[in-house]
Amino acid sequence: MPDSFEHMPEVVVRMPNGALSSLAGNVDAHHEVAIADLILVQRQVRETVERLVNQLKPDVVGLSVMTFQRQTAKKIIALIRTLHPAAQIVAGGYDPSLAPEAFMNAFDRSVDFIVRGEGEITFRQLLRSIENHGEFDGIAGLSYRRDGRVFHNPERQVSSLEGGDIRLPNRKARVLCGYTLLGKQVDVVETSRGCTFDCSFCSIIEMRGRNFHTYSFDRVLADIRDAREQGARAIFIVDDNVTLNVSRFEALCQAIIDAGLNSIDYIVQAMTSAIANHGETLAPIMRRAGFRYIFLGIENILENDLAFLRATSKNTKREDGRKSNATIKAIDYLHKNKMYVVGGLIVGNPDDTRESIEANLEFARHYIDWPYIQHPTPYPRTPMTKDFRERGLIINETLQEYDGTTAVVRTEHMSAEEVEFMRWKAERWMKARHFPFALLHDRLFMLCNIRRIFAHTFRGSSIRSMLGLEDERRAFERYRAIRQVERAYL
């Protein structure tokens, strides 16, 4: 899908959808496969889909969909049906997995199949059945139509990632290009899947349960080498929670160094508790391995909010038998080792007040390098959604706005718009503060693109509003109007 989170301008970062290349690498070798990641052509979606469908005449079209991309997915499906009615259409990803009825019911016949949960083996078996005109009832994790009825086969057990059942991604199948991070070609690599925590906002555990499985280091290093051979000079480790096993992650860093793959810039998501409790040894080896930006799942700095988010334990530092919030210690270890912190925070929880939100924003101003501040979003079947719905706090059912930066729930004390205004007002200046640091490391890129980056960061703002000569509410309304236009991909 072309829909993207808006935390960074497209000129700064455009990450690949790793699921697409993994699916492409796991179908039988005789199939012709083309990956079209529409995030690369956000202003030419219709033209690109028309060109590729007319050129390739695909037998099967698969779409990977998140909840905020659902409306766009349905528009693209309708376009494909018009262009090539014979194509069979498969939907997968978080949204179809957790809300299959939204894509396949007695009244909505746009999708022929849904691949629920992990897709590699299910999709491989589906293509074999289509090719051989076989039956579908034995394929675990598949939903399908037959004789006017919808059938949902039993769930597929998550893969242990051992034994080579999940083969390497097929990056050569990409027919669009332009994945970049700060001017460098970027790719994604997966070393493990799953998480054993139970955060209330998380779709992952709802889709695959609470578990943790790992690839062998040989397989991971082969994946990194393949990405590098395809041109990547930056790699995002996309694991759900790679720091769940700290000793393994530390050994992985050493394996990257030993393999001579530490000239690449790495980005990773990490728990604050793992960094805080093991940072003295872990942070230095991460830096030697090439890690540069670390996305910290801070979630919130207040205990009540952490309790609601079910994120207290993964943000706890243990020392001398005492427990404390791990965030500042984790950030300190990362900064001492010359790594930058992308701070993941969630504001606008049910009991939040202006004071509690401001406490988190003030923390972000002082301690993190790049803000990734989101609003709680009621994705299908998560515990958070049940809580918000029971308390009557969901004020917006427009799913294309479920992008994390649009407040679609209110708190018991504040309107959704007021929560979003507070985040927007603070976050743009936090982003601007990081420009000089980016300039030091990526001078040519920043000099060539500073105007575009600045325009995205402050879109909606006028010079008068930035100088305090115009009501910032007017700038905020312009920003929201621009966001509405940006979501109109078709």
Short mmCIF file of C-alpha atoms in Angstrom, two decimals:
data_model
loop_
_atom_site.label_atom_id
_atom_site.label_comp_id
_atom_site.label_asym_id
_atom_site.label_seq_id
_atom_site.Cartn_x
_atom_site.Cartn_y
_atom_site.Cartn_z
CA MET A 1 0.00 0.00 0.00
CA PRO A 2 1.15 3.59 -0.56
CA ASP A 3 -0.15 4.79 2.83
CA SER A 4 2.68 5.56 5.26
CA PHE A 5 3.24 6.84 8.77
CA GLU A 6 4.09 10.53 8.61
CA HIS A 7 6.85 10.80 11.22
CA MET A 8 9.57 11.41 8.64
CA PRO A 9 9.44 13.08 5.21
CA GLU A 10 9.58 10.71 2.25
CA VAL A 11 12.86 12.18 1.08
CA VAL A 12 14.45 11.12 4.40
CA VAL A 13 13.22 7.56 4.64
CA ARG A 14 11.37 5.06 2.50
CA MET A 15 11.67 1.55 3.97
CA PRO A 16 10.85 -1.62 2.01
CA ASN A 17 7.98 -3.85 3.01
CA GLY A 18 10.01 -6.87 4.11
CA ALA A 19 6.99 -9.18 4.03
CA LEU A 20 6.64 -8.76 0.27
CA SER A 21 10.20 -9.86 -0.53
CA SER A 22 9.91 -12.74 1.97
CA LEU A 23 6.72 -13.94 0.29
CA ALA A 24 8.42 -13.65 -3.11
CA GLY A 25 11.35 -15.72 -1.87
CA ASN A 26 9.11 -18.51 -0.62
CA VAL A 27 6.95 -19.35 -3.63
CA ASP A 28 8.02 -22.14 -5.97
CA ALA A 29 10.91 -21.08 -8.17
CA HIS A 30 9.13 -21.49 -11.52
CA HIS A 31 6.65 -18.69 -10.79
CA GLU A 32 7.26 -15.22 -12.16
CA VAL A 33 6.99 -12.77 -9.25
CA ALA A 34 6.90 -8.97 -9.22
CA ILE A 35 6.92 -6.82 -6.06
CA ALA A 36 5.37 -3.37 -6.39
CA ASP A 37 5.81 -1.46 -3.13
CA LEU A 38 3.52 1.51 -3.77
CA ILE A 39 5.06 3.59 -0.98
CA LEU A 40 7.66 4.50 -3.62
CA VAL A 41 5.08 6.03 -5.98
CA GLN A 42 2.65 7.80 -3.67
CA ARG A 43 1.84 10.43 -6.31
CA GLN A 44 1.51 7.95 -9.19
CA VAL A 45 -0.41 5.06 -7.64
CA ARG A 46 -3.09 4.66 -10.30
CA GLU A 47 -0.65 5.04 -13.20
CA THR A 48 1.75 2.53 -11.66
CA VAL A 49 -0.92 -0.09 -10.95
CA GLU A 50 -2.38 0.32 -14.44
CA ARG A 51 1.06 -0.02 -16.06
CA LEU A 52 2.10 -3.10 -14.11
CA VAL A 53 -1.21 -4.95 -14.41
CA ASN A 54 -1.40 -4.31 -18.15
CA GLN A 55 2.24 -5.29 -18.59
CA LEU A 56 2.33 -8.42 -16.41
CA LYS A 57 -1.26 -9.75 -16.70
CA PRO A 58 -0.90 -11.51 -13.32
CA ASP A 59 -2.80 -14.68 -12.47
CA VAL A 60 -2.68 -13.77 -8.76
CA VAL A 61 -2.33 -10.40 -7.05
CA GLY A 62 -1.46 -10.28 -3.35
CA LEU A 63 -1.86 -7.21 -1.13
CA SER A 64 -0.27 -6.65 2.29
CA VAL A 65 -2.58 -4.42 4.34
CA MET A 66 -2.50 -2.63 7.69
CA THR A 67 -5.67 -1.22 9.26
CA PHE A 68 -5.12 2.40 8.19
CA GLN A 69 -4.50 1.15 4.64
CA ARG A 70 -7.81 -0.72 4.34
CA GLN A 71 -9.67 1.89 2.30
CA THR A 72 -6.76 2.30 -0.11
CA ALA A 73 -6.51 -1.48 -0.48
CA LYS A 74 -10.15 -1.73 -1.46
CA LYS A 75 -9.72 1.01 -4.06
CA ILE A 76 -6.71 -0.76 -5.53
CA ILE A 77 -8.59 -4.07 -5.58
CA ALA A 78 -11.45 -2.40 -7.45
CA LEU A 79 -8.97 -0.95 -9.95
CA ILE A 80 -7.34 -4.35 -10.51
CA ARG A 81 -10.76 -5.97 -11.00
CA THR A 82 -11.51 -3.41 -13.71
CA LEU A 83 -8.14 -3.80 -15.43
CA HIS A 84 -7.83 -7.59 -15.22
CA PRO A 85 -11.00 -9.37 -14.05
CA ALA A 86 -9.42 -12.84 -14.33
CA ALA A 87 -6.83 -12.17 -11.62
CA GLN A 88 -7.38 -13.89 -8.29
CA ILE A 89 -6.82 -11.54 -5.37
CA VAL A 90 -5.24 -12.45 -2.04
CA ALA A 91 -5.10 -10.17 1.00
CA GLY A 92 -2.75 -10.63 3.93
CA GLY A 93 -1.06 -8.69 6.72
CA TYR A 94 -2.28 -7.46 10.09
CA ASP A 95 -5.66 -6.11 9.04
CA PRO A 96 -6.98 -9.06 7.01
CA SER A 97 -5.57 -11.44 9.62
CA LEU A 98 -7.31 -9.75 12.54
CA ALA A 99 -10.43 -8.52 10.74
CA PRO A 100 -11.06 -11.02 7.92
CA GLU A 101 -14.76 -10.17 7.85
CA ALA A 102 -13.86 -6.69 6.56
CA PHE A 103 -12.40 -8.24 3.41
CA MET A 104 -14.44 -11.36 2.90
CA ASN A 105 -18.12 -11.82 3.72
CA ALA A 106 -21.35 -12.62 1.94
CA PHE A 107 -21.68 -9.05 0.67
CA ASP A 108 -18.04 -8.15 -0.08
CA ARG A 109 -16.66 -10.30 -2.89
CA SER A 110 -13.62 -8.18 -3.74
CA VAL A 111 -11.10 -10.66 -2.27
CA ASP A 112 -10.83 -14.33 -3.25
CA PHE A 113 -8.48 -15.46 -0.47
CA ILE A 114 -7.11 -14.23 2.85
CA VAL A 115 -3.75 -15.42 4.13
CA ARG A 116 -3.94 -15.06 7.91
CA GLY A 117 -0.87 -14.74 10.12
CA GLU A 118 2.55 -15.73 8.79
CA GLY A 119 2.16 -15.96 5.07
CA GLU A 120 5.15 -17.64 3.45
CA ILE A 121 4.08 -21.29 3.66
CA THR A 122 0.34 -20.59 3.37
CA PHE A 123 0.87 -18.51 0.23
CA ARG A 124 3.20 -21.14 -1.27
CA GLN A 125 0.59 -23.85 -0.73
CA LEU A 126 -2.20 -21.63 -2.04
CA LEU A 127 -0.37 -21.02 -5.32
CA ARG A 128 0.21 -24.76 -5.71
CA SER A 129 -3.51 -25.43 -5.28
CA ILE A 130 -4.48 -22.69 -7.73
CA GLU A 131 -1.97 -23.95 -10.27
CA ASN A 132 -3.09 -27.57 -9.95
CA HIS A 133 -6.82 -26.78 -9.64
CA GLY A 134 -6.77 -28.40 -6.23
CA GLU A 135 -8.74 -27.95 -3.04
CA PHE A 136 -8.09 -25.31 -0.39
CA ASP A 137 -9.56 -26.90 2.73
CA GLY A 138 -6.26 -28.42 3.85
CA ILE A 139 -4.27 -25.18 3.84
CA ALA A 140 -3.88 -23.89 7.41
CA GLY A 141 -4.20 -20.13 7.85
CA LEU A 142 -6.29 -19.65 4.69
CA SER A 143 -9.76 -18.15 4.24
CA TYR A 144 -11.53 -18.71 0.91
CA ARG A 145 -14.86 -18.81 -0.92
CA ARG A 146 -16.68 -21.87 -2.21
CA ASP A 147 -20.24 -22.20 -3.47
CA GLY A 148 -21.17 -18.76 -2.22
CA ARG A 149 -19.90 -19.41 1.29
CA VAL A 150 -16.81 -18.22 3.17
CA PHE A 151 -14.58 -20.78 4.90
CA HIS A 152 -11.89 -20.04 7.47
CA ASN A 153 -9.42 -22.89 7.82
CA PRO A 154 -7.74 -23.52 11.20
CA GLU A 155 -4.89 -21.18 12.17
CA ARG A 156 -1.40 -22.03 11.02
CA GLN A 157 1.06 -22.69 13.81
CA VAL A 158 3.81 -20.06 13.87
CA SER A 159 7.08 -21.18 12.34
CA SER A 160 10.04 -22.05 14.54
CA LEU A 161 12.24 -20.46 11.81
CA GLU A 162 14.47 -23.53 11.96
CA GLY A 163 15.21 -26.05 9.24
CA GLY A 164 15.02 -23.72 6.26
CA ASP A 165 11.23 -23.76 5.83
CA ILE A 166 11.33 -19.96 5.48
CA ARG A 167 13.76 -19.20 2.69
CA LEU A 168 15.66 -15.95 2.11
CA PRO A 169 13.79 -12.97 0.65
CA ASN A 170 13.77 -12.40 -3.09
CA ARG A 171 14.77 -8.74 -3.40
CA LYS A 172 15.40 -9.10 -7.13
CA ALA A 173 11.64 -9.37 -7.67
CA ARG A 174 11.17 -5.66 -6.89
CA VAL A 175 10.06 -3.71 -9.94
CA LEU A 176 10.17 -0.28 -8.26
CA CYS A 177 13.20 1.37 -6.69
CA GLY A 178 14.01 4.26 -4.35
CA TYR A 179 14.29 2.87 -0.82
CA THR A 180 16.49 5.34 1.04
CA LEU A 181 17.47 6.47 4.53
CA LEU A 182 19.19 9.86 4.69
CA GLY A 183 20.33 9.45 1.10
CA LYS A 184 21.64 5.88 1.49
CA GLN A 185 19.95 2.89 -0.07
CA VAL A 186 18.21 1.02 2.74
CA ASP A 187 16.81 -2.46 3.20
CA VAL A 188 15.26 -4.52 5.97
CA VAL A 189 16.46 -7.76 7.57
CA GLU A 190 14.70 -10.02 10.04
CA THR A 191 16.61 -12.06 12.64
CA SER A 192 13.69 -13.21 14.84
CA ARG A 193 9.92 -13.10 15.13
CA GLY A 194 7.58 -12.58 18.03
CA CYS A 195 7.53 -11.18 21.54
CA THR A 196 6.53 -12.62 24.91
CA PHE A 197 5.27 -9.35 26.42
CA ASP A 198 1.56 -8.44 26.31
CA CYS A 199 1.42 -4.71 25.57
CA SER A 200 -2.20 -3.65 25.22
CA PHE A 201 -1.64 -1.77 21.95
CA CYS A 202 0.17 -4.57 20.12
CA SER A 203 -1.27 -6.30 17.05
CA ILE A 204 1.62 -8.75 16.84
CA ILE A 205 0.66 -10.86 19.83
CA GLU A 206 -2.96 -10.87 18.70
CA MET A 207 -1.89 -12.26 15.33
CA ARG A 208 0.75 -14.80 16.42
CA GLY A 209 0.51 -15.21 20.18
CA ARG A 210 3.23 -14.60 22.76
CA ASN A 211 6.31 -16.45 21.52
CA PHE A 212 9.84 -15.80 20.29
CA HIS A 213 11.61 -17.67 17.48
CA THR A 214 14.99 -16.98 15.90
CA TYR A 215 16.88 -17.54 12.67
CA SER A 216 20.39 -18.94 12.75
CA PHE A 217 23.23 -16.43 12.52
CA ASP A 218 24.37 -18.01 9.24
CA ARG A 219 20.96 -17.30 7.76
CA VAL A 220 20.91 -13.73 9.12
CA LEU A 221 24.39 -12.94 7.80
CA ALA A 222 23.45 -14.37 4.38
CA ASP A 223 20.40 -12.09 4.38
CA ILE A 224 22.54 -9.04 5.23
CA ARG A 225 25.03 -9.93 2.49
CA ASP A 226 22.21 -10.27 -0.03
CA ALA A 227 20.84 -6.85 0.94
CA ARG A 228 24.31 -5.36 0.58
CA GLU A 229 24.80 -7.00 -2.82
CA GLN A 230 21.53 -5.40 -3.94
CA GLY A 231 22.98 -2.02 -3.00
CA ALA A 232 21.92 -1.47 0.63
CA ARG A 233 24.21 0.71 2.73
CA ALA A 234 21.77 0.96 5.64
CA ILE A 235 19.71 -1.86 7.15
CA PHE A 236 16.75 -1.76 9.51
CA ILE A 237 16.55 -4.83 11.75
CA VAL A 238 12.76 -5.22 11.83
CA ASP A 239 12.42 -7.84 14.58
CA ASP A 240 9.41 -7.50 16.85
CA ASN A 241 11.72 -7.53 19.89
CA VAL A 242 15.33 -8.44 19.12
CA THR A 243 16.48 -7.42 22.62
CA LEU A 244 14.20 -9.99 24.24
CA ASN A 245 17.28 -12.26 24.32
CA VAL A 246 20.11 -9.87 25.14
CA SER A 247 22.90 -12.44 25.02
CA ARG A 248 21.78 -13.53 21.55
CA PHE A 249 21.63 -9.93 20.33
CA GLU A 250 25.09 -9.26 21.74
CA ALA A 251 26.40 -12.36 19.96
CA LEU A 252 24.69 -11.21 16.75
CA CYS A 253 26.50 -7.88 16.95
CA GLN A 254 29.79 -9.73 17.33
CA ALA A 255 28.92 -11.98 14.37
CA ILE A 256 28.28 -8.88 12.24
CA ILE A 257 31.69 -7.51 13.23
CA ASP A 258 33.47 -10.83 12.59
CA ALA A 259 31.82 -11.10 9.17
CA GLY A 260 33.05 -7.64 8.18
CA LEU A 261 29.48 -6.36 7.76
CA ASN A 262 29.85 -3.49 10.23
CA SER A 263 30.45 -0.83 7.58
CA ILE A 264 26.68 -0.74 7.10
CA ASP A 265 24.52 1.67 9.14
CA TYR A 266 22.07 -0.38 11.22
CA ILE A 267 18.81 0.72 12.80
CA VAL A 268 17.01 -1.40 15.37
CA GLN A 269 14.04 -1.37 17.76
CA ALA A 270 14.93 -2.04 21.40
CA MET A 271 13.45 -2.24 24.89
CA THR A 272 14.61 0.34 27.42
CA SER A 273 15.00 -2.34 30.11
CA ALA A 274 17.37 -4.41 27.96
CA ILE A 275 19.60 -1.42 27.23
CA ALA A 276 19.46 -0.09 30.79
CA ASN A 277 20.21 -3.43 32.45
CA HIS A 278 22.92 -4.55 29.99
CA GLY A 279 24.06 -1.33 28.34
CA GLU A 280 27.54 -1.27 29.83
CA THR A 281 28.56 -4.22 27.64
CA LEU A 282 25.78 -4.19 25.04
CA ALA A 283 25.91 -0.57 23.86
CA PRO A 284 29.65 -0.54 22.94
CA ILE A 285 29.37 -3.71 20.85
CA MET A 286 26.24 -2.37 19.15
CA ARG A 287 28.18 0.70 18.10
CA ARG A 288 31.13 -1.35 16.84
CA ALA A 289 28.69 -3.46 14.81
CA GLY A 290 27.46 -0.32 13.04
CA PHE A 291 24.24 0.51 14.88
CA ARG A 292 23.44 4.17 14.58
CA TYR A 293 19.74 4.92 15.25
CA ILE A 294 18.00 3.01 18.03
CA PHE A 295 14.21 3.09 18.25
CA LEU A 296 13.47 2.86 21.97
CA GLY A 297 10.02 1.66 22.98
CA ILE A 298 9.72 4.13 25.85
CA GLU A 299 5.91 4.15 25.46
CA ASN A 300 5.39 6.60 28.36
CA ILE A 301 7.31 7.94 31.34
CA LEU A 302 4.41 7.83 33.82
CA GLU A 303 3.66 4.67 35.79
CA ASN A 304 -0.13 4.89 35.41
CA ASP A 305 0.13 5.14 31.64
CA LEU A 306 2.66 2.30 31.49
CA ALA A 307 0.25 0.18 33.49
CA PHE A 308 -2.59 0.89 31.03
CA LEU A 309 -0.26 0.09 28.12
CA ARG A 310 0.90 -3.09 29.92
CA ALA A 311 4.45 -1.91 29.30
CA THR A 312 5.80 -1.48 32.83
CA SER A 313 8.01 -4.57 32.95
CA LYS A 314 9.80 -3.84 29.68
CA ASN A 315 10.64 -0.34 30.94
CA THR A 316 12.03 -1.34 34.33
CA LYS A 317 15.64 -1.18 35.48
CA ARG A 318 16.70 -3.52 38.27
CA GLU A 319 19.63 -2.53 40.46
CA ASP A 320 20.58 -3.57 44.02
CA GLY A 321 17.18 -5.20 44.47
CA ARG A 322 15.34 -2.00 43.53
CA LYS A 323 13.24 -1.21 40.49
CA SER A 324 13.10 2.08 38.61
CA ASN A 325 12.17 3.44 35.18
CA ALA A 326 14.82 2.32 32.72
CA THR A 327 14.48 5.04 30.12
CA ILE A 328 17.03 7.66 31.18
CA LYS A 329 19.70 5.04 31.89
CA ALA A 330 19.12 3.38 28.51
CA ILE A 331 19.37 6.72 26.69
CA ASP A 332 22.52 7.57 28.60
CA TYR A 333 24.24 4.33 27.50
CA LEU A 334 23.27 4.92 23.86
CA HIS A 335 24.40 8.55 23.82
CA LYS A 336 27.72 7.72 25.47
CA ASN A 337 28.35 5.30 22.63
CA LYS A 338 27.45 7.86 19.95
CA MET A 339 24.11 6.37 18.91
CA TYR A 340 20.96 8.39 18.32
CA VAL A 341 17.67 7.70 20.07
CA VAL A 342 14.37 7.62 18.20
CA GLY A 343 11.94 7.89 21.11
CA GLY A 344 8.69 5.97 20.84
CA LEU A 345 6.04 7.53 23.12
CA ILE A 346 2.24 7.12 23.30
CA VAL A 347 0.20 10.07 24.57
CA GLY A 348 -3.56 10.45 24.85
CA ASN A 349 -4.27 7.41 27.03
CA PRO A 350 -7.66 7.23 28.81
CA ASP A 351 -6.67 9.04 32.02
CA ASP A 352 -4.25 11.53 30.44
CA THR A 353 -4.50 15.21 31.33
CA ARG A 354 -2.72 18.19 29.83
CA GLU A 355 -0.15 17.87 32.63
CA SER A 356 0.61 14.19 31.99
CA ILE A 357 0.96 14.72 28.23
CA GLU A 358 3.17 17.75 28.77
CA ALA A 359 5.37 15.70 31.12
CA ASN A 360 6.03 13.23 28.29
CA LEU A 361 6.62 15.97 25.73
CA GLU A 362 9.04 17.75 28.06
CA PHE A 363 10.91 14.49 28.59
CA ALA A 364 11.17 14.04 24.82
CA ARG A 365 12.53 17.57 24.39
CA HIS A 366 15.33 16.92 26.87
CA TYR A 367 16.36 13.34 26.18
CA ILE A 368 15.52 11.99 22.73
CA ASP A 369 17.05 12.86 19.38
CA TRP A 370 14.10 12.19 17.10
CA PRO A 371 10.49 11.98 18.32
CA TYR A 372 8.23 9.13 17.29
CA ILE A 373 5.21 10.18 19.33
CA GLN A 374 1.94 8.43 18.62
CA HIS A 375 -1.61 8.41 19.86
CA PRO A 376 -3.22 5.18 21.13
CA THR A 377 -5.08 3.63 18.23
CA PRO A 378 -7.80 0.98 18.52
CA TYR A 379 -6.60 -1.63 16.07
CA PRO A 380 -8.72 -4.78 15.63
CA ARG A 381 -8.85 -7.19 18.60
CA THR A 382 -6.18 -5.54 20.75
CA PRO A 383 -6.86 -5.19 24.51
CA MET A 384 -6.56 -1.43 24.11
CA THR A 385 -9.44 -1.37 21.65
CA LYS A 386 -11.72 -3.24 24.07
CA ASP A 387 -10.85 -0.81 26.86
CA PHE A 388 -11.44 2.33 24.79
CA ARG A 389 -14.71 1.00 23.41
CA GLU A 390 -16.05 0.03 26.82
CA ARG A 391 -15.26 3.51 28.12
CA GLY A 392 -16.85 5.22 25.12
CA LEU A 393 -13.65 7.08 24.19
CA ILE A 394 -13.41 6.22 20.48
CA ILE A 395 -14.57 9.30 18.58
CA ASN A 396 -13.41 8.46 15.04
CA GLU A 397 -14.17 5.28 13.08
CA THR A 398 -12.51 6.52 9.86
CA LEU A 399 -9.87 3.82 9.50
CA GLN A 400 -7.59 5.67 7.07
CA GLU A 401 -6.91 8.06 9.96
CA TYR A 402 -5.74 5.20 12.21
CA ASP A 403 -2.16 6.09 11.36
CA GLY A 404 -0.89 6.78 14.87
CA THR A 405 -0.46 10.52 14.39
CA THR A 406 -4.16 11.29 14.10
CA ALA A 407 -5.86 11.22 17.50
CA VAL A 408 -8.96 9.05 17.04
CA VAL A 409 -9.73 8.59 20.75
CA ARG A 410 -10.30 11.14 23.48
CA THR A 411 -9.23 10.91 27.09
CA GLU A 412 -11.48 11.24 30.12
CA HIS A 413 -10.24 14.83 30.46
CA MET A 414 -9.34 16.05 26.94
CA SER A 415 -10.70 16.03 23.42
CA ALA A 416 -8.85 14.09 20.75
CA GLU A 417 -8.13 17.30 18.85
CA GLU A 418 -6.53 18.91 21.90
CA VAL A 419 -4.28 15.87 22.41
CA GLU A 420 -3.19 15.93 18.78
CA PHE A 421 -2.58 19.67 18.85
CA MET A 422 -0.24 19.33 21.84
CA ARG A 423 1.78 16.60 20.10
CA TRP A 424 1.96 18.46 16.78
CA LYS A 425 2.96 21.75 18.39
CA ALA A 426 5.86 20.19 20.31
CA GLU A 427 7.04 17.55 17.88
CA ARG A 428 7.90 19.73 14.88
CA TRP A 429 10.44 21.72 16.93
CA MET A 430 11.96 18.51 18.31
CA LYS A 431 12.51 17.31 14.74
CA ALA A 432 14.08 20.60 13.69
CA ARG A 433 16.52 20.33 16.58
CA HIS A 434 17.99 17.15 15.03
CA PHE A 435 18.78 18.80 11.68
CA PRO A 436 22.32 19.94 12.73
CA PHE A 437 23.23 16.41 13.88
CA ALA A 438 22.01 14.93 10.60
CA LEU A 439 24.01 17.60 8.78
CA LEU A 440 27.22 16.49 10.50
CA HIS A 441 26.81 12.87 9.36
CA ASP A 442 25.06 13.29 6.01
CA ARG A 443 26.15 16.75 4.89
CA LEU A 444 25.60 16.47 1.14
CA PHE A 445 22.19 14.84 1.53
CA MET A 446 21.00 17.40 4.06
CA LEU A 447 22.28 20.37 2.05
CA CYS A 448 20.51 19.09 -1.08
CA ASN A 449 17.23 18.34 0.68
CA ILE A 450 16.97 20.70 3.66
CA ARG A 451 14.16 22.73 2.09
CA ARG A 452 12.02 19.63 1.45
CA ILE A 453 12.69 18.28 4.94
CA PHE A 454 11.88 21.62 6.54
CA ALA A 455 8.71 21.98 4.45
CA HIS A 456 7.46 18.56 5.57
CA THR A 457 8.31 19.12 9.23
CA PHE A 458 6.57 22.50 9.35
CA ARG A 459 3.83 21.94 6.77
CA GLY A 460 0.81 24.02 7.56
CA SER A 461 2.93 26.52 9.49
CA SER A 462 3.55 30.03 8.24
CA ILE A 463 6.47 32.23 9.20
CA ARG A 464 4.02 34.30 11.22
CA SER A 465 2.82 31.29 13.21
CA MET A 466 6.40 30.10 13.82
CA LEU A 467 7.30 33.53 15.16
CA GLY A 468 4.23 33.57 17.39
CA LEU A 469 2.50 36.32 15.34
CA GLU A 470 -0.35 34.07 14.22
CA ASP A 471 -2.55 31.73 16.24
CA GLU A 472 -0.95 28.29 16.00
CA ARG A 473 -4.41 26.74 15.91
CA ARG A 474 -4.80 28.07 12.38
CA ALA A 475 -1.50 26.47 11.39
CA PHE A 476 -2.67 23.22 12.99
CA GLU A 477 -5.89 23.28 10.98
CA ARG A 478 -3.88 23.82 7.77
CA TYR A 479 -1.68 20.88 8.75
CA ARG A 480 -4.72 18.64 9.24
CA ALA A 481 -6.15 19.73 5.88
CA ILE A 482 -2.86 18.94 4.16
CA ARG A 483 -2.85 15.49 5.79
CA GLN A 484 -6.32 14.82 4.37
CA VAL A 485 -5.04 15.61 0.87
CA GLU A 486 -1.94 13.46 1.38
CA ARG A 487 -4.11 10.43 2.16
CA ALA A 488 -5.91 10.64 -1.19
CA TYR A 489 -3.69 8.19 -3.08
CA LEU A 490 -6.29 7.26 -5.68
#
